[in-house]
Short mmCIF file of C-alpha atoms (C1' of nucleotides) in Angstrom, two decimals:
data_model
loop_
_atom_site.label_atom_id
_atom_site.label_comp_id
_atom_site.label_asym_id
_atom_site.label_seq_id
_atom_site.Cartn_x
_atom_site.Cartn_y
_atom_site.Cartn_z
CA UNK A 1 -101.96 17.90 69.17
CA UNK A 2 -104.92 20.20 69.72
CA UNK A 3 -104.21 23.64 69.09
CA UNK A 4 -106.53 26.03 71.35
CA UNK A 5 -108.58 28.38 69.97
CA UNK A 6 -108.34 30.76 72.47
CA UNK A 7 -104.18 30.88 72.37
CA UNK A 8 -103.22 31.21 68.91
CA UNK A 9 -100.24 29.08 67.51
CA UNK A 10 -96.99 31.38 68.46
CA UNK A 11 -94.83 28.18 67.24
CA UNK A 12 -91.60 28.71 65.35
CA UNK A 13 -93.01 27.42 62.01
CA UNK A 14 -96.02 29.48 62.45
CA UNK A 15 -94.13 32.59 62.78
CA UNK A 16 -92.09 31.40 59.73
CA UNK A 17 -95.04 31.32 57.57
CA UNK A 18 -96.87 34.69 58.87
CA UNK A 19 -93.82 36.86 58.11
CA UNK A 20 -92.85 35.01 54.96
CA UNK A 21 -96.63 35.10 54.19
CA UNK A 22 -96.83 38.96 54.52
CA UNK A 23 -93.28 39.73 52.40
CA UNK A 24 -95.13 37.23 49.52
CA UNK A 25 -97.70 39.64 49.80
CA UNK A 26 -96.09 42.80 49.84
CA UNK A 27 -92.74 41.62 47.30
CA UNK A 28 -93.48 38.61 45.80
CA UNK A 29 -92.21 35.14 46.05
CA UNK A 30 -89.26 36.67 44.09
CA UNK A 31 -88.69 39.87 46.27
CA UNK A 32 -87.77 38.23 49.41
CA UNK A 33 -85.10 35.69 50.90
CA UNK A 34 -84.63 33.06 53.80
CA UNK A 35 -81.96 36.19 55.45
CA UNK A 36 -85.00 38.64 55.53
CA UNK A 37 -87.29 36.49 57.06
CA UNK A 38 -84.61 35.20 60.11
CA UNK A 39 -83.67 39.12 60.45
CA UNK A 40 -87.27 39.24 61.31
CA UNK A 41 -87.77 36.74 63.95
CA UNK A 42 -84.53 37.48 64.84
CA UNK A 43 -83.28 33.44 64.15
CA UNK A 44 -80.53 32.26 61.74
CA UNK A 45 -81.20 30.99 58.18
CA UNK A 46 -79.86 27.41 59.11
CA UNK A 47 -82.89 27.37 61.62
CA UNK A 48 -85.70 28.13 59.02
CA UNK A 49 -84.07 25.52 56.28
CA UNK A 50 -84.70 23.43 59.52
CA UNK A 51 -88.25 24.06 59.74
CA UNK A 52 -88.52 24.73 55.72
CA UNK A 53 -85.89 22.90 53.61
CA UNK A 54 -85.94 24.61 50.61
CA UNK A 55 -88.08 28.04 49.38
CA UNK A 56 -90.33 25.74 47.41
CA UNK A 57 -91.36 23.69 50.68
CA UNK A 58 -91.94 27.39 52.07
CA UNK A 59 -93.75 28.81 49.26
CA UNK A 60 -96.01 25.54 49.09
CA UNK A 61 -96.92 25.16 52.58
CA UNK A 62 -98.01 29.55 52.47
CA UNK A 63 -100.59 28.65 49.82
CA UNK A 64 -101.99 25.48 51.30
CA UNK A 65 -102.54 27.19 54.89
CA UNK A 66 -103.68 29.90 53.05
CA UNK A 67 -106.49 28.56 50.89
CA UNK A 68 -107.26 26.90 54.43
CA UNK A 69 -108.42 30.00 56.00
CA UNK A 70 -110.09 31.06 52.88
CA UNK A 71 -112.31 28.27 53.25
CA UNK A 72 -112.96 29.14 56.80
CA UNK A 73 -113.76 32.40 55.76
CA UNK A 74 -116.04 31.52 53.10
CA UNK A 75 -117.50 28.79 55.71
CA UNK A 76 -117.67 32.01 58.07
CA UNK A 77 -119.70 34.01 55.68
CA UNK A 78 -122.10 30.94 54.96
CA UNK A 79 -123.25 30.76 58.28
CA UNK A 80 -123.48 34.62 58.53
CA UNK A 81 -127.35 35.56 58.01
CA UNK A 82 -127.99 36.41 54.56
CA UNK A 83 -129.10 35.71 51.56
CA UNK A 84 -127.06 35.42 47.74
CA UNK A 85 -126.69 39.47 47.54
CA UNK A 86 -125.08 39.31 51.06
CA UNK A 87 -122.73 36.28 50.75
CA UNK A 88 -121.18 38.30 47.27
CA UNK A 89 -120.27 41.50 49.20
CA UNK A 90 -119.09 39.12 52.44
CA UNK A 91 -116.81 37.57 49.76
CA UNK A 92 -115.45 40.95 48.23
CA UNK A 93 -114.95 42.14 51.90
CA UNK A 94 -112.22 39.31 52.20
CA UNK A 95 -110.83 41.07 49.54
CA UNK A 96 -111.21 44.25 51.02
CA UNK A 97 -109.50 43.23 54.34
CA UNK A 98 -106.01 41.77 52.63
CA UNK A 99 -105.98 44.78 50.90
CA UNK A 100 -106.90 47.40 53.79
CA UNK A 101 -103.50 45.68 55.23
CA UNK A 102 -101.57 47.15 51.97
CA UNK A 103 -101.07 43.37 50.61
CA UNK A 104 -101.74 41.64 47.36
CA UNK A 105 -103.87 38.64 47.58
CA UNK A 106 -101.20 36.19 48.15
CA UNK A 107 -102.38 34.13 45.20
CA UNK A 108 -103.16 36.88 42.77
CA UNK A 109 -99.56 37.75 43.50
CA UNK A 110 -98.47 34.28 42.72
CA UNK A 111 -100.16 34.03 39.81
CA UNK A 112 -98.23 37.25 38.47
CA UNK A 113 -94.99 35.19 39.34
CA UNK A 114 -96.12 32.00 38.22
CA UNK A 115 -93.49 31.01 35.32
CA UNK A 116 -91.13 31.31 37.72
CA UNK A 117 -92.28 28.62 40.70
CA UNK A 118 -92.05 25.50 41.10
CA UNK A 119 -94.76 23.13 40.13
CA UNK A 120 -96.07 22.53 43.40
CA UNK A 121 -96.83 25.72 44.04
CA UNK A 122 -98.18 26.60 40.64
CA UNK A 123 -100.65 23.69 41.44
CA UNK A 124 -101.23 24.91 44.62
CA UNK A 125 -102.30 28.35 42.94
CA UNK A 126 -104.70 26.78 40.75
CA UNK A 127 -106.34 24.85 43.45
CA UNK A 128 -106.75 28.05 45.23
CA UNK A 129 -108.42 30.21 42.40
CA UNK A 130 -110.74 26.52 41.66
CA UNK A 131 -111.77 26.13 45.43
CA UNK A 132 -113.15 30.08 44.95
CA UNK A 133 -115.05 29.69 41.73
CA UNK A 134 -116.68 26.56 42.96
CA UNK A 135 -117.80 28.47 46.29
CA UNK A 136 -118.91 31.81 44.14
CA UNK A 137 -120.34 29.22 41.37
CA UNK A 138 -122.70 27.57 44.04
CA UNK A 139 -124.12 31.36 45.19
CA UNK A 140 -124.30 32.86 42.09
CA UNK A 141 -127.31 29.52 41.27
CA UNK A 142 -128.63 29.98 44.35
CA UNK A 143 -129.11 33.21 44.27
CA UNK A 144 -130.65 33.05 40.63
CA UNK A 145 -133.01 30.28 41.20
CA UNK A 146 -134.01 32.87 44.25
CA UNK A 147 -134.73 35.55 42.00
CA UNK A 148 -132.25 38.02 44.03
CA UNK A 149 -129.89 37.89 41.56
CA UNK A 150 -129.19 37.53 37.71
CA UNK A 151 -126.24 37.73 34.94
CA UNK A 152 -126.15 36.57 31.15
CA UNK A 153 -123.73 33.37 30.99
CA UNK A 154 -123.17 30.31 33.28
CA UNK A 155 -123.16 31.07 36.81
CA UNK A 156 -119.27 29.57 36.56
CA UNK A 157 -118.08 32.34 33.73
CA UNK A 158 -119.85 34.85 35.97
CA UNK A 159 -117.61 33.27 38.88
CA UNK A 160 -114.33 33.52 37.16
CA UNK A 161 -115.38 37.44 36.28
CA UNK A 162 -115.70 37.98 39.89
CA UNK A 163 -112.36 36.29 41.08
CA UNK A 164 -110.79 38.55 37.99
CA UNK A 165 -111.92 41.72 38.52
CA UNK A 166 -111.76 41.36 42.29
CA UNK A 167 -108.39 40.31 42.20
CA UNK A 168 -107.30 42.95 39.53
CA UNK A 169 -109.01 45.47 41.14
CA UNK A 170 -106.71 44.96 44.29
CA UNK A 171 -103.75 44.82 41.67
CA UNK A 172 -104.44 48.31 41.14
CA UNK A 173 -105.73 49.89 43.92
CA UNK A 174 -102.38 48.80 46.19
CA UNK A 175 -100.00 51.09 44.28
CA UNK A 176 -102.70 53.88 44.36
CA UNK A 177 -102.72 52.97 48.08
CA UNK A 178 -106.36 53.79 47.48
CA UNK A 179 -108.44 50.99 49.71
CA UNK A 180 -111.71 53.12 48.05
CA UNK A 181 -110.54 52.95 44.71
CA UNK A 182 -110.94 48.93 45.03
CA UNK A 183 -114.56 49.38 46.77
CA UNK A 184 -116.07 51.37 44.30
CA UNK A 185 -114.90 48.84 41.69
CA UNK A 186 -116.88 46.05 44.05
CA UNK A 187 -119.70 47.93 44.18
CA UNK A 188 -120.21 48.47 41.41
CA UNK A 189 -119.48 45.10 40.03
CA UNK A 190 -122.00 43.36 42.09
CA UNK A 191 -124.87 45.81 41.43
CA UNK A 192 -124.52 44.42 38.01
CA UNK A 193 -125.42 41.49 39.48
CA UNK A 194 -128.23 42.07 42.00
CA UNK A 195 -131.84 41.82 40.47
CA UNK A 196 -133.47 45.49 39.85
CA UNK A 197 -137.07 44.99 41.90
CA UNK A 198 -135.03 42.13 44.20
CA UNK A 199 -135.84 42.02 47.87
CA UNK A 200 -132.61 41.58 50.16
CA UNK A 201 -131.62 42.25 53.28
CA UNK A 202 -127.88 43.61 52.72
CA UNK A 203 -125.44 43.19 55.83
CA UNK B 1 -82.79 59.99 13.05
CA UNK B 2 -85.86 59.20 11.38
CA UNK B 3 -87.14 55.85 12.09
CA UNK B 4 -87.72 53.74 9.19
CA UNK B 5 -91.94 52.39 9.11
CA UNK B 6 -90.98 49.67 6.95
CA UNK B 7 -87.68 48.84 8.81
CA UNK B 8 -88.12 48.37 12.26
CA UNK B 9 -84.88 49.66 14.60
CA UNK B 10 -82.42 46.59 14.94
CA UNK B 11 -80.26 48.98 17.47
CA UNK B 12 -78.64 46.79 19.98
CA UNK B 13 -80.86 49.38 23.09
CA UNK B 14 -83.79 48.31 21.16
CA UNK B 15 -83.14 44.68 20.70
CA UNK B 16 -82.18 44.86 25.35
CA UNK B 17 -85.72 46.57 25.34
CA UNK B 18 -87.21 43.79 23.51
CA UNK B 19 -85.69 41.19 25.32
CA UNK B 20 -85.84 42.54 28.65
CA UNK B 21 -89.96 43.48 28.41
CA UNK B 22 -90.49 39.55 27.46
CA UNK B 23 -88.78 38.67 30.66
CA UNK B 24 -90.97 41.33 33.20
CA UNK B 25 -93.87 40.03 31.30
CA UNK B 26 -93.15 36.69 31.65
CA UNK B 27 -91.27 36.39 34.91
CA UNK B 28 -91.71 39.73 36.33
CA UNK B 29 -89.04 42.41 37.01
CA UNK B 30 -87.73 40.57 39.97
CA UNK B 31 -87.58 37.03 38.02
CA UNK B 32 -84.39 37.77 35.57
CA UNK B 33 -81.09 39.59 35.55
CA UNK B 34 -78.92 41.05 33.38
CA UNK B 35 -77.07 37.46 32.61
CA UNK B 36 -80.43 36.56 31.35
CA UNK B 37 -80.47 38.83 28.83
CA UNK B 38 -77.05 38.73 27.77
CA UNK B 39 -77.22 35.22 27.42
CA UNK B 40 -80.49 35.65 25.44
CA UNK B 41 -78.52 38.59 23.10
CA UNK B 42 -74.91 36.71 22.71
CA UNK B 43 -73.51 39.67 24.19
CA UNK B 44 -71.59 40.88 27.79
CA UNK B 45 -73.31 41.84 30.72
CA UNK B 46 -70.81 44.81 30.53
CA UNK B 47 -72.43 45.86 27.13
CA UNK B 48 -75.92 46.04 28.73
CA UNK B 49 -74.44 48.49 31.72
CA UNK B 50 -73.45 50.56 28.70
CA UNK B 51 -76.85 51.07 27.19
CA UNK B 52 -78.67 50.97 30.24
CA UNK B 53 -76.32 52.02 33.85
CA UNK B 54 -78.86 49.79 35.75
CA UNK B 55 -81.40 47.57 36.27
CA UNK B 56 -83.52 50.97 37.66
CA UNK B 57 -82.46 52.69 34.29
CA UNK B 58 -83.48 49.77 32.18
CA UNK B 59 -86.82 49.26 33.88
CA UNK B 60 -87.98 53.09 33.69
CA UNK B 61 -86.75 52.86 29.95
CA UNK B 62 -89.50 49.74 29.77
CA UNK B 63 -92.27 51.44 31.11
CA UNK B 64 -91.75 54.53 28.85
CA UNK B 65 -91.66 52.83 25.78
CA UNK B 66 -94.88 50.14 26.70
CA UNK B 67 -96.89 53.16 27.80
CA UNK B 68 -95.68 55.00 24.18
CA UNK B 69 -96.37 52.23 22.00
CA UNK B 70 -99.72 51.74 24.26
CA UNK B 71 -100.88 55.15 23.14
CA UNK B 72 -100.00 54.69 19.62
CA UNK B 73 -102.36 51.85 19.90
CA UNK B 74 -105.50 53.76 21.45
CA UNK B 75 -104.93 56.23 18.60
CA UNK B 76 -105.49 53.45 16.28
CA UNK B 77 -108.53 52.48 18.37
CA UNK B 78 -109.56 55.82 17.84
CA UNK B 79 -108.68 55.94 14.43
CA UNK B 80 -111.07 53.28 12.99
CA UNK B 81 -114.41 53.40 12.55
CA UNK B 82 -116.82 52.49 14.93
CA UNK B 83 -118.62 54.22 17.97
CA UNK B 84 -117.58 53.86 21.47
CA UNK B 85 -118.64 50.22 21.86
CA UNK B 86 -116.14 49.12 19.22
CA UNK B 87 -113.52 51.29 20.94
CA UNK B 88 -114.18 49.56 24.36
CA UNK B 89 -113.97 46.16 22.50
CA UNK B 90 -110.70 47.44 20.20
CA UNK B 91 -109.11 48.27 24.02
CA UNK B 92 -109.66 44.99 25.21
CA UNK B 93 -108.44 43.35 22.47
CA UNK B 94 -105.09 45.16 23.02
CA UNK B 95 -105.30 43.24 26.23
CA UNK B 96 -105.79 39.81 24.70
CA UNK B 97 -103.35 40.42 22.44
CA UNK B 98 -100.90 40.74 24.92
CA UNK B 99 -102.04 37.78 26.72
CA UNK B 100 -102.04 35.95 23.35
CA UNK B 101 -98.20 35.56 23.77
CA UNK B 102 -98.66 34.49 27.11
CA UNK B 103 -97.38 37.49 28.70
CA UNK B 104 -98.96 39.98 31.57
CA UNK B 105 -99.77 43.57 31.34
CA UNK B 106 -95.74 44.90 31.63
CA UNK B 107 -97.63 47.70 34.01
CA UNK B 108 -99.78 45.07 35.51
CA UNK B 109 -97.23 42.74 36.71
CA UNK B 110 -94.87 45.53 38.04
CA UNK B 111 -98.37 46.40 39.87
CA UNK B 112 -97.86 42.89 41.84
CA UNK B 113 -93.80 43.96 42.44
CA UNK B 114 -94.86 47.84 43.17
CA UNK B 115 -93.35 48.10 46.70
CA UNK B 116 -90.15 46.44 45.36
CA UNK B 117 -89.43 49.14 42.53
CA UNK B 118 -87.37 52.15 42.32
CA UNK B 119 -89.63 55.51 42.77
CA UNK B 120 -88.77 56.58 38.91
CA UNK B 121 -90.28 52.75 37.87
CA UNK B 122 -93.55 52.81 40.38
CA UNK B 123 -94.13 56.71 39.07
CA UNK B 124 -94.01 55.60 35.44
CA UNK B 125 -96.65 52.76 36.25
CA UNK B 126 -98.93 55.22 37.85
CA UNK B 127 -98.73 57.12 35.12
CA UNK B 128 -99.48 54.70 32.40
CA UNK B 129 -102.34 53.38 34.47
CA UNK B 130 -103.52 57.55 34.64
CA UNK B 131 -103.53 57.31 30.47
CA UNK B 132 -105.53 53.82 30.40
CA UNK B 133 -108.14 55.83 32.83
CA UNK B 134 -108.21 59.06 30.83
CA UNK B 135 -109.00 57.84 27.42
CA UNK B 136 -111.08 55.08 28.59
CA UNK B 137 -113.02 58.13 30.16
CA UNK B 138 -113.29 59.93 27.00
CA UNK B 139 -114.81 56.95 25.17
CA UNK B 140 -117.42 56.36 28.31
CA UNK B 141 -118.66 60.05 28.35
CA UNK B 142 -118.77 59.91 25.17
CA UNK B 143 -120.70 56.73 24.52
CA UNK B 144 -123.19 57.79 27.23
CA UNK B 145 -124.13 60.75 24.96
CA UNK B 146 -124.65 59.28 22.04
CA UNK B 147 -127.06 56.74 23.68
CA UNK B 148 -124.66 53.67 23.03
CA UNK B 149 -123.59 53.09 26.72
CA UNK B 150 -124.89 53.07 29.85
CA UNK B 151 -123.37 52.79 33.28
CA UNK B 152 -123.96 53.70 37.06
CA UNK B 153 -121.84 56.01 38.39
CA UNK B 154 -119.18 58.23 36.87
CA UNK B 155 -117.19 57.57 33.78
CA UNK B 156 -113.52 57.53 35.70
CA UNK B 157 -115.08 55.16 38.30
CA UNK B 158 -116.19 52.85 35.32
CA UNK B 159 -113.03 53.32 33.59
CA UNK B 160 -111.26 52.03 36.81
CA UNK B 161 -113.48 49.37 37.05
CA UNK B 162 -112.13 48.53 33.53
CA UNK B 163 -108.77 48.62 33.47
CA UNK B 164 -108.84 46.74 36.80
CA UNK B 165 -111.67 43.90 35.40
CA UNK B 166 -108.94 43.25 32.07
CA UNK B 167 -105.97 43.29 33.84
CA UNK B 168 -107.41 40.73 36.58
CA UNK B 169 -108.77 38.45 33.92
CA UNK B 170 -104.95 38.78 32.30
CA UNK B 171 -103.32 37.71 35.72
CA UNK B 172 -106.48 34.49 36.10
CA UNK B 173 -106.52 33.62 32.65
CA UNK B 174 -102.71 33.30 32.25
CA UNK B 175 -101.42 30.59 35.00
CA UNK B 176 -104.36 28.50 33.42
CA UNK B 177 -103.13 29.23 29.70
CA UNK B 178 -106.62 30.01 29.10
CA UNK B 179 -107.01 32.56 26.35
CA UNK B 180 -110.77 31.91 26.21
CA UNK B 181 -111.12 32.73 29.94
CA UNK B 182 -110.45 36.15 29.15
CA UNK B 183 -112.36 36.57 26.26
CA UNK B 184 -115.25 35.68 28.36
CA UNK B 185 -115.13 38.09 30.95
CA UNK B 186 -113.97 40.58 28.43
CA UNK B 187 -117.27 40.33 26.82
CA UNK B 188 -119.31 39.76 30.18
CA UNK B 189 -118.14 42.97 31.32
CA UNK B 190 -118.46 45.16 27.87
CA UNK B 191 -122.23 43.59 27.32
CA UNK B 192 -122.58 44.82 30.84
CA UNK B 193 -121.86 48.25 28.99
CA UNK B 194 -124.35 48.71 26.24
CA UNK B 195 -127.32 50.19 26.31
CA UNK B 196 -130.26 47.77 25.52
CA UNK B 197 -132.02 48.44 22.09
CA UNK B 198 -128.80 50.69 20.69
CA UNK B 199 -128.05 50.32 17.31
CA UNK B 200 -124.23 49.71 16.80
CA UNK B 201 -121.88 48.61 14.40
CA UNK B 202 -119.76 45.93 16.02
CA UNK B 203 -116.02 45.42 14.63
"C1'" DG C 1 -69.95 49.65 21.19
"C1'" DT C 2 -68.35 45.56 22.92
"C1'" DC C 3 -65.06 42.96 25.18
"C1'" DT C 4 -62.31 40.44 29.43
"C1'" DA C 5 -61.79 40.45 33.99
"C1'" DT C 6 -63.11 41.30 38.38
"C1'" DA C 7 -65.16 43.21 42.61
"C1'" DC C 8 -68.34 42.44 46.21
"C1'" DA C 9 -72.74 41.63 48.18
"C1'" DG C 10 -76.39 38.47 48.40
"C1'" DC C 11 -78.60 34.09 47.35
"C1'" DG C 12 -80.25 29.22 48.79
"C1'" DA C 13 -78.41 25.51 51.04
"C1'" DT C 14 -75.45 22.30 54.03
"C1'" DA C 15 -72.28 20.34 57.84
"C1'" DG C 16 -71.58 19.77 62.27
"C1'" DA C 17 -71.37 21.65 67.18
"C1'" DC C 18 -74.29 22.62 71.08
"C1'" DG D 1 -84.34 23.60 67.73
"C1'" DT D 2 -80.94 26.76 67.03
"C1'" DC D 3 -76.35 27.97 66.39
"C1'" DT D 4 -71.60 29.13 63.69
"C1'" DA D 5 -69.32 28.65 59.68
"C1'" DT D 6 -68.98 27.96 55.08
"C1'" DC D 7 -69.95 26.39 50.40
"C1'" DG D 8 -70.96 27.30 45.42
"C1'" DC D 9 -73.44 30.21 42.74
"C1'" DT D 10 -75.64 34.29 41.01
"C1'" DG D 11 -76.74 39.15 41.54
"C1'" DT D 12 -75.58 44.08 39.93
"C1'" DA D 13 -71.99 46.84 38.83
"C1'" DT D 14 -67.24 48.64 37.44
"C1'" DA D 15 -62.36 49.22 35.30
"C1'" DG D 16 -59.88 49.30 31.53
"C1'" DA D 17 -58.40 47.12 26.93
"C1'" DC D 18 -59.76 46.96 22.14
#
DNA sequence: GTCTATACAGCGATAGAC
DNA sequence: GTCTATCGCTGTATAGAC
């Protein structure tokens, strides 16, 4: 039952979902099937409908485990030191890290593709882009009633501009193959946000 | 030859274009096929291979005409009155238009399928994001001039940060049928634009 | 310019042996 | 848990009649 922390997971269905998370992330839910993902791991398709029934169960269970670690990794950059200023550019650095590895956000890719999935995943998607503006919603008050930082509207619109041009900024910046192209656009985005006088300590 | 202003072209390529840029918008390039649109025309699959060879042909013949029809548009921008804050807000609205009939960006969602496309396809959507950058350029130089904007950093960093902030809000705003989402950070990001104190006359 | 008919590869999915 | 084998369907694309 316990999975060790020191030995990651190297079990069949966690191999599944790694290489069927990165061709979401590259090609889309659309731009991949069950035969490219067992020509990968070097198993048969009747094996993976074993582990997976159908795509949808697939599809479903990448987003949940996904969100997952993006609430570790938001957890992670809680506990980091630092105050509201530091927390926004540990947040666009998770951006910054799925991108450095050539991929889409796996929901921002999703999301382009989301007429075409099945309703569990499409509410899976949603849940994913909520869970983030109710994180960013929570530092962007803290960090005004600090004084460190400031923006005209609710602290929730300002959220939802973040997740947007975040995730649109990695939208373009993939084909460009231009990992700058998407930091610049952070930057410059949350100095629009930091307090002009404010004292922080940045990371 | 000429094309009619009042009568809009009823040729069978142009009524495949018109179906076949709903369906990327809506589903992405990788979400129909050609069955879709025959079905959708009440014609052959075989009469689509004769106006377009392939689904490559078809595509490139997509991008062309959005990124055409997309410059007509910023001419128009640039035709009506107003200084460079109405042209920012006339170039969003081209966006929210878009999203209005609950479609994506054409070049934004083949963005998401980039690594999937044929080279002629992903060189098109370079290019059409190139002509968003250059004559959102134009308008920030200009705008800084006159007094009317203000911005840190350069104009084509800005203008990235742009295009990328709109088409992000497009891919959030969309799964959520949320028109007013957009609008938001549309105007969040613009206000972030303007120069306190300017006098301007707003569309 | 559109049709019928068809080729052929690939898709997701299943049955049943091991 | 993985295999072989196969199903029914859809994918893009083509040949040739009209």
């Amino acid at each position: 039952m316990a999975i060790s922390v020191v030995h990651p997971d190297t079990g069949t269905a966690t191999r599944i979902l790694d290489v069927a998370e990165q061709f979401v992330q590259v090609r889309g839910f659309n731009g991949f099937s069950y035969a490219d993902i067992s020509a990968e791991l070097g198993i048969t398709k009747a094996a993976l409908h074993y582990h997976f029934a159908g795509k949808a169960d697939l599809g479903r269970a990448l987003i949940v485990r996904y969100a997952s670690r993006f609430a570790e990794a938001l957890a992670d950059v809680d506990a980091a030191a630092g105050g509201a200023s530091a927390r926004l550019a540990g947040y666009a650095d998770l951006y910054r890290q799925v991108l450095h590895d050539q991929r889409m956000c796996l929901c921002g890719m999703l999301a382009a593709e989301y007429q075409t999935l099945p309703q569990p995943m499409q509410d899976a998607v949603l849940a994913f882009f909520d869970q983030n503006e109710h994180w960013l919603e929570g530092v962007l008050e803290e960090g005004r009633e600090a004084g460190i930082l400031q923006f005209g509207g609710t602290a929730r619109a300002t959220a939802r501009l973040i997740i947007g041009s975040l995730e649109g900024a990695m939208l373009i910046a993939r084909p460009y193959g231009d990992e700058a192209r998407f930091q610049a656009a952070a930057d410059s985005l949350l100095a629009g946000l930091i307090r002009p006088g404010a004292v922080t300590t940045v990371a």
